mmCIF file of C-alpha atoms in Angstrom:
data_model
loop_
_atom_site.group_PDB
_atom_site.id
_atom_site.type_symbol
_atom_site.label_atom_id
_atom_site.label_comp_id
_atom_site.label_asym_id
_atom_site.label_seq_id
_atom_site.Cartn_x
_atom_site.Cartn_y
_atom_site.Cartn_z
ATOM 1 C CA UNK J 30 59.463 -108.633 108.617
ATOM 2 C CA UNK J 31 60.580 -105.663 110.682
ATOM 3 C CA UNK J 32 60.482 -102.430 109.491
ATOM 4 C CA UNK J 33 62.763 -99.619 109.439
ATOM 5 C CA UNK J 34 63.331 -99.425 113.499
ATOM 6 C CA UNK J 35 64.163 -96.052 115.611
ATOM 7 C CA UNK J 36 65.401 -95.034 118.646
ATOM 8 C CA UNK J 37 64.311 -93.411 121.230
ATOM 9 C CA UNK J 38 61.120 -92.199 120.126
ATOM 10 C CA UNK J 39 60.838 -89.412 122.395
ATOM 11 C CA UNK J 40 63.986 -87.368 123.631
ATOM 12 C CA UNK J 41 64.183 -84.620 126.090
ATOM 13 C CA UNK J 42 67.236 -82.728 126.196
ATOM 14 C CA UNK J 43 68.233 -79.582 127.897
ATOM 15 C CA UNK J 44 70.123 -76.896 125.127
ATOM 16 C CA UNK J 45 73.632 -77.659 124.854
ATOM 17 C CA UNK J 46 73.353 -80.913 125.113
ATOM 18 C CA UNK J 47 74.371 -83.542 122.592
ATOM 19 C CA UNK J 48 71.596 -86.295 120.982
ATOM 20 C CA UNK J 49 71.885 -89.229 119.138
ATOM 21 C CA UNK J 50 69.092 -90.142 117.092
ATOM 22 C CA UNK J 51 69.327 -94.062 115.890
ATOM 23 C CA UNK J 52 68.149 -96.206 112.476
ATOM 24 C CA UNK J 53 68.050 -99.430 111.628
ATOM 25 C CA UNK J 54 66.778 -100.216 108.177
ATOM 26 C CA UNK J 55 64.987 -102.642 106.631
ATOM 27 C CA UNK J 56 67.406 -105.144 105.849
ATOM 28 C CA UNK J 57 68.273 -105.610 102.271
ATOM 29 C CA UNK J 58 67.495 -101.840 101.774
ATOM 30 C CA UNK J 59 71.017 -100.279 100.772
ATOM 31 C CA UNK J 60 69.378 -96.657 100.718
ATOM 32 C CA UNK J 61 68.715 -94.314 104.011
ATOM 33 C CA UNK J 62 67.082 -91.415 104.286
ATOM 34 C CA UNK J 63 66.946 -88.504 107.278
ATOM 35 C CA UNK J 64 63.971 -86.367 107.008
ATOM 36 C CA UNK J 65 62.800 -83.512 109.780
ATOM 37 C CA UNK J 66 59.512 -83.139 109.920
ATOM 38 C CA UNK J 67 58.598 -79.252 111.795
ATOM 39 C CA UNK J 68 55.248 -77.028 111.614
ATOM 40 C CA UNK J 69 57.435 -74.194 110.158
ATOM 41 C CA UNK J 70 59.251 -75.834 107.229
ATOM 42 C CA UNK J 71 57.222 -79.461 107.074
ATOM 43 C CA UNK J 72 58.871 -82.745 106.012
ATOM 44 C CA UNK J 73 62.292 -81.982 104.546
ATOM 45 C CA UNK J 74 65.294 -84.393 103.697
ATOM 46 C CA UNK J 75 68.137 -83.668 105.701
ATOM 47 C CA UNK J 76 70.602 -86.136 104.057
ATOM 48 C CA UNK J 77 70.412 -89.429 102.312
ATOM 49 C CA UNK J 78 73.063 -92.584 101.859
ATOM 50 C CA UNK J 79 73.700 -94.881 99.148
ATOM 51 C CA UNK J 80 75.690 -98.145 100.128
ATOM 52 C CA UNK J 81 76.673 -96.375 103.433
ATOM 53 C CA UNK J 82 77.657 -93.635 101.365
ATOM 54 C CA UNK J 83 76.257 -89.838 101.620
ATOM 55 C CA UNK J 84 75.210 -88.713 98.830
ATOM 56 C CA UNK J 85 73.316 -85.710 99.649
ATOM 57 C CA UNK J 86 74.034 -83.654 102.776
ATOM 58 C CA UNK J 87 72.610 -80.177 101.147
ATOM 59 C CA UNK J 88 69.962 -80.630 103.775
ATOM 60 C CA UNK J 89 72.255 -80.781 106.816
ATOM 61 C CA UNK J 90 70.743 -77.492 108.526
ATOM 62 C CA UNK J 91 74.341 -76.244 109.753
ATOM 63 C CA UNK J 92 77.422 -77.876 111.211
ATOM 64 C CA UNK J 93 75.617 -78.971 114.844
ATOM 65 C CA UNK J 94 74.001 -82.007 112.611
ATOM 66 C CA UNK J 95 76.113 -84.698 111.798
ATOM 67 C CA UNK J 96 75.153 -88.292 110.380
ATOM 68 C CA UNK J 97 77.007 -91.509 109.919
ATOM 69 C CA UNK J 98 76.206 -94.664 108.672
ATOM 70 C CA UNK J 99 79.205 -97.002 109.690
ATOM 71 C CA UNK J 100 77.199 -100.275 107.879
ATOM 72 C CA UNK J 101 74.336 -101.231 106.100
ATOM 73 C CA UNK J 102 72.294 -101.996 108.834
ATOM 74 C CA UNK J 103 72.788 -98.962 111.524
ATOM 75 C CA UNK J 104 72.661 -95.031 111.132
ATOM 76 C CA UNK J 105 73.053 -92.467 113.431
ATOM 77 C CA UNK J 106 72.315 -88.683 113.303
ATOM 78 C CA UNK J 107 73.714 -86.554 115.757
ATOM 79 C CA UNK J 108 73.193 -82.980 117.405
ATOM 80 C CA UNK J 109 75.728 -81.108 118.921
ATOM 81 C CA UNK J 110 75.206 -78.540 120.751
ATOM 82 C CA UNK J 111 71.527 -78.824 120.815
ATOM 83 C CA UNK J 112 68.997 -75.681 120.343
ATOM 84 C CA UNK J 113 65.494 -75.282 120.958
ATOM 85 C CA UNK J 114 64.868 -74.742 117.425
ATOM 86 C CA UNK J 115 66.192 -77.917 116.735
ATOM 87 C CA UNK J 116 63.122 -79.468 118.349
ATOM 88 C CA UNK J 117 61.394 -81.599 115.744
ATOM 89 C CA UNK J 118 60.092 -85.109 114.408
ATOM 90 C CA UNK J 119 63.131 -86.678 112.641
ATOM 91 C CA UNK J 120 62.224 -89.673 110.421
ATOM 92 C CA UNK J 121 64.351 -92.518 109.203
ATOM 93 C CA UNK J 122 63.453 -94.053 105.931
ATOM 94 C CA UNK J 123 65.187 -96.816 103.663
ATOM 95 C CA UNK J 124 64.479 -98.195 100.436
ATOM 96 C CA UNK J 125 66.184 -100.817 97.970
ATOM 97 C CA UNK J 126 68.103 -98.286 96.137
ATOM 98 C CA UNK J 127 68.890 -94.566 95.589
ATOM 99 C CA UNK J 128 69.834 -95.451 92.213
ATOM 100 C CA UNK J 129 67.254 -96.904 89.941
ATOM 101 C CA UNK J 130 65.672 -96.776 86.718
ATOM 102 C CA UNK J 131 62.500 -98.397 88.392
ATOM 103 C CA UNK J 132 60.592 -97.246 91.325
ATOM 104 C CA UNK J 133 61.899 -98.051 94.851
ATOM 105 C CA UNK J 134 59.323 -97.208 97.681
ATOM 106 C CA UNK J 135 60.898 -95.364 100.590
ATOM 107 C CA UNK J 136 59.577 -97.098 104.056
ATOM 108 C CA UNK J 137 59.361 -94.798 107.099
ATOM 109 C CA UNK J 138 60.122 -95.107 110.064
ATOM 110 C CA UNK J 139 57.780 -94.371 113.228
ATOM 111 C CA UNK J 140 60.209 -90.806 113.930
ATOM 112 C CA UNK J 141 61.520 -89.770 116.759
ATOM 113 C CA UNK J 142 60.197 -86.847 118.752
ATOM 114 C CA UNK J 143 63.225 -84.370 119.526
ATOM 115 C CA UNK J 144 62.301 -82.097 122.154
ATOM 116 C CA UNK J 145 65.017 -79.199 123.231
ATOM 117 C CA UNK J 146 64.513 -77.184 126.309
ATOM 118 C CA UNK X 11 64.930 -77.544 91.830
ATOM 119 C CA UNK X 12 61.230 -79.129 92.891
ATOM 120 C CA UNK X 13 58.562 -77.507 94.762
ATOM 121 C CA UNK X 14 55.401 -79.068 96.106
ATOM 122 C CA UNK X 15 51.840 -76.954 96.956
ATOM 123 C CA UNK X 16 49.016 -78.023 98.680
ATOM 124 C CA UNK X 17 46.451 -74.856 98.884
ATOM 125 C CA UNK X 18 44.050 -76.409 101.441
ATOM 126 C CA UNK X 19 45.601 -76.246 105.357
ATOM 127 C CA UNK X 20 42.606 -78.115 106.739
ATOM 128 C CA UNK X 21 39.325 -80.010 104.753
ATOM 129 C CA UNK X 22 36.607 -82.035 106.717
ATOM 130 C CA UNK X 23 34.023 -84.388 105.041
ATOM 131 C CA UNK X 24 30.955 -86.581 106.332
ATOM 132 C CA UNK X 25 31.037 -89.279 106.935
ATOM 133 C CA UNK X 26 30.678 -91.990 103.427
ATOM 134 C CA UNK X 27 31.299 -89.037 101.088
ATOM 135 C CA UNK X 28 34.175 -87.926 99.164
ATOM 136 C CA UNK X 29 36.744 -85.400 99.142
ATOM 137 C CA UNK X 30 38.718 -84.352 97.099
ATOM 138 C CA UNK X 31 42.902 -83.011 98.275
ATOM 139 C CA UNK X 32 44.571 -80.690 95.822
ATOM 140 C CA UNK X 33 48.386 -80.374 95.160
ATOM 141 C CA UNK X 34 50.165 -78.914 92.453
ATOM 142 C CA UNK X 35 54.394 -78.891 91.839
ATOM 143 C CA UNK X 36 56.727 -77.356 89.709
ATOM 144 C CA UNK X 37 59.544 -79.340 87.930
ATOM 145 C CA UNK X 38 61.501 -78.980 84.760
ATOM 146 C CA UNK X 39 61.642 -82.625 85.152
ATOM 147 C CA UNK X 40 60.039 -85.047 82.537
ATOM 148 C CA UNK X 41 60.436 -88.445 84.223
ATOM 149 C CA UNK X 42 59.147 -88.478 88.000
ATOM 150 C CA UNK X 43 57.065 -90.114 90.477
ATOM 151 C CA UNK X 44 53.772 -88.807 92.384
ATOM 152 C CA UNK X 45 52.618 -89.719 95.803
ATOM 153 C CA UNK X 46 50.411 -88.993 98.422
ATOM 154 C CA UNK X 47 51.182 -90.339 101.608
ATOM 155 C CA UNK X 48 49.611 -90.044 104.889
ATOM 156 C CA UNK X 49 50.053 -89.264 108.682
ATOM 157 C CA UNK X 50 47.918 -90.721 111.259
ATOM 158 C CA UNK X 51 47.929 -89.305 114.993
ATOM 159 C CA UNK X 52 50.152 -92.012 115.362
ATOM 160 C CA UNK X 53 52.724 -90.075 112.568
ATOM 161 C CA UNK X 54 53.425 -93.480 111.044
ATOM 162 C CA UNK X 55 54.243 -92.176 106.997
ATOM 163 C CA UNK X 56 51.683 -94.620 105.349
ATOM 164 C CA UNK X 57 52.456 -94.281 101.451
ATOM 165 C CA UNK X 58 48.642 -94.226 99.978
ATOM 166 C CA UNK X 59 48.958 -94.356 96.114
ATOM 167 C CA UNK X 60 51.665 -93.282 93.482
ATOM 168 C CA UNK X 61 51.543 -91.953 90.117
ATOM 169 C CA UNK X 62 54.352 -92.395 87.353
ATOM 170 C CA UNK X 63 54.456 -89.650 85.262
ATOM 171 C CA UNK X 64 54.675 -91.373 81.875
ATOM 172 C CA UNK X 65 51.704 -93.361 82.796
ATOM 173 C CA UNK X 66 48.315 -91.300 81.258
ATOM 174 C CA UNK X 67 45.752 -93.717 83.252
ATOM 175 C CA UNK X 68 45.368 -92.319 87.022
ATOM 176 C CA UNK X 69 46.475 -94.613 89.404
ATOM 177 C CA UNK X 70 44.039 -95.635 91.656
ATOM 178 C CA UNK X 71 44.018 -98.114 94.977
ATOM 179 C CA UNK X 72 40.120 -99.191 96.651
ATOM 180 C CA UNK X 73 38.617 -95.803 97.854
ATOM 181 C CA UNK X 74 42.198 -93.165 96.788
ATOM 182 C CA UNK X 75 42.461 -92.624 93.037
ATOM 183 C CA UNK X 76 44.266 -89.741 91.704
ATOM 184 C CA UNK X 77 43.534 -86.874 89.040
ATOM 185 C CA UNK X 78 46.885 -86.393 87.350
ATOM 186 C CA UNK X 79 46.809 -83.656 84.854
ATOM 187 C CA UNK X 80 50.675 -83.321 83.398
ATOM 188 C CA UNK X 81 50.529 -80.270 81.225
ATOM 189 C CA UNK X 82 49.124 -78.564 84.337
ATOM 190 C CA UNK X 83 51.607 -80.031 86.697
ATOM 191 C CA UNK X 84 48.286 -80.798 89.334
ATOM 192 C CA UNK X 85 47.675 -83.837 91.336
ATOM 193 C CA UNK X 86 44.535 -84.478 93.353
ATOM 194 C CA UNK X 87 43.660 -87.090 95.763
ATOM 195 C CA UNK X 88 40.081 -88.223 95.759
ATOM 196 C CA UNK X 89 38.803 -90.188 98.843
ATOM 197 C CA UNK X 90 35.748 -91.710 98.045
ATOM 198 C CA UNK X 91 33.558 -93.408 100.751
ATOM 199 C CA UNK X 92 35.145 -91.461 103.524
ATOM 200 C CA UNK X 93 35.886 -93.547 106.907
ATOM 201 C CA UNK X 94 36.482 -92.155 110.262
ATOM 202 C CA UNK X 95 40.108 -94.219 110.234
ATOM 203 C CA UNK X 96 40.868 -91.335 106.957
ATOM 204 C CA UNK X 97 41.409 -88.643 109.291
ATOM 205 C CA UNK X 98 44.771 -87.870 109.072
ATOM 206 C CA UNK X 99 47.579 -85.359 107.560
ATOM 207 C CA UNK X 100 48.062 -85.859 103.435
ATOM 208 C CA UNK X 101 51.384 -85.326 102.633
ATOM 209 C CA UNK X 102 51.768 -84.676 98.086
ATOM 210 C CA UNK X 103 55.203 -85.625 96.961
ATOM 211 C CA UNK X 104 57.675 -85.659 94.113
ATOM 212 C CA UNK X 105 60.484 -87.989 93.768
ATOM 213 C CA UNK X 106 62.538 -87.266 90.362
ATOM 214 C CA UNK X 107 63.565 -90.520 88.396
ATOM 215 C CA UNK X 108 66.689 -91.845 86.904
ATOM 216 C CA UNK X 109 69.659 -93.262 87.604
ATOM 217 C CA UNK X 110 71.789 -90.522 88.643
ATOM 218 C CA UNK X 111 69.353 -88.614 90.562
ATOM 219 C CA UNK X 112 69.198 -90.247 93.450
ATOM 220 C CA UNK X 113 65.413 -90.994 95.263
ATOM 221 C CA UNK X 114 64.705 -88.162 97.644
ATOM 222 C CA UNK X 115 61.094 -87.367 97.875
ATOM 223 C CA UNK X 116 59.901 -83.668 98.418
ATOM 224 C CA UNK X 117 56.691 -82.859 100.330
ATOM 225 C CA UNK X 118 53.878 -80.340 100.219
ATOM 226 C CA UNK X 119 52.941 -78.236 103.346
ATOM 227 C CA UNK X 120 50.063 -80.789 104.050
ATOM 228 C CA UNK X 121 46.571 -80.935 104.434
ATOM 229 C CA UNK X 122 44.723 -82.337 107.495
ATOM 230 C CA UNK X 123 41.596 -83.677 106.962
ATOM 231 C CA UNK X 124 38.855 -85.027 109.127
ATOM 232 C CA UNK X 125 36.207 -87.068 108.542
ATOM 233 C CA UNK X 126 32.831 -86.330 110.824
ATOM 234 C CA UNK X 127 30.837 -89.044 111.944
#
């Protein structure tokens, strides 16, 4: 069984430019999840889907971060313009529901390693 | 809204003995989840053990069992047996439970720990 599948893994980008950071999920998972994971703030949700629905963008650090998940099996999150500060590990995760009166273990993806010169 | 604190920045152990990772959290919540999860060189997310909050036994899985202490909102991660394959970032976490709060986990600061040979 594959697990929840990113790409690239590493991205260099010059400032200014646009990225687009890919997820697949596990299949059969109808929850996704984008975390950022940086040495100031740590791991911290950016925004999450429910049946390729967002839920909860409260995360989203400011307009430049955009995220779309046009089906249940493929999500994008996209920068644009790029800053150095946005330089980070951003991690995909998916689980069987957001929405559950029972546990539903979040699997992670391996990241992706967003570097911004 | 939830926070998560892990004191200890750094902790090293021998070698076959244990250690012990502290984390504490603040919730008004009364139903939630507990994890520790942890971050290889590789930066995989490996979930090591949960905790249910309405459970009173500590959870525990082979060599990780947990010291869960409610009223004083702490949870510690005991390693017992340490191997060199432990060294690695231990992420605490709190995910809130019920049906209309959605699944979103939030993490501690950390601690990295290395085990010696």
């Amino acid at each position: 069984d594959a697990g929840v599948i990113q790409s690239p893994r590493h991205e260099v980008t010059e400032m200014g430019q646009e990225v687009t950071l890919r997820c697949k999920p596990i299949s059969g998972h109808n929850s996704l999840f984008w975390y950022r994971q940086t040495m100031m703030r740590g791991l911290e949700l950016l925004i999450y889907f429910n049946n390729n629905v967002p839920i909860d963008d409260s995360g989203m650090p400011e307009d430049r971060f955009s995220a779309k998940m046009p089906n249940a099996s493929f999500s994008t999150l996209k920068i644009q313009p790029s800053e150095p500060r946005d330089s980070a590990v951003y991690f995909c995760a998916s689980s069987r529901g957001a929405y559950s009166s029972s546990y539903n273990e979040q699997f992670f993806g391996p990241g992706t390693r967003l570097t911004v010169l | 809204a939830q926070t998560v604190t892990q004191s200890q920045p750094e902790m090293s152990v021998q070698e076959a003995e244990t250690v012990t990772l502290s984390c504490t959290y603040d919730t008004s919540e009364n139903n939630y989840y507990l994890f520790w999860y942890k971050q290889p060189p590789s930066r995989q997310m490996i979930l090591v053990i949960r905790q249910e909050a309405y459970k009173q036994q500590n959870a525990t899985e082979n060599r990780f069992s947990v010291n869960f202490q409610k009223a004083a909102k702490s949870f510690s991660l005991k390693i017992s047996d340490s191997q060199l394959g432990d060294t690695a970032m231990y992420f605490c976490a709190f995910m809130k439970h019920g049906v209309t709060s959605g699944s979103r986990l939030t993490f501690g600061e950390g601690t990295q720990l290395t085990v010696n040979p």
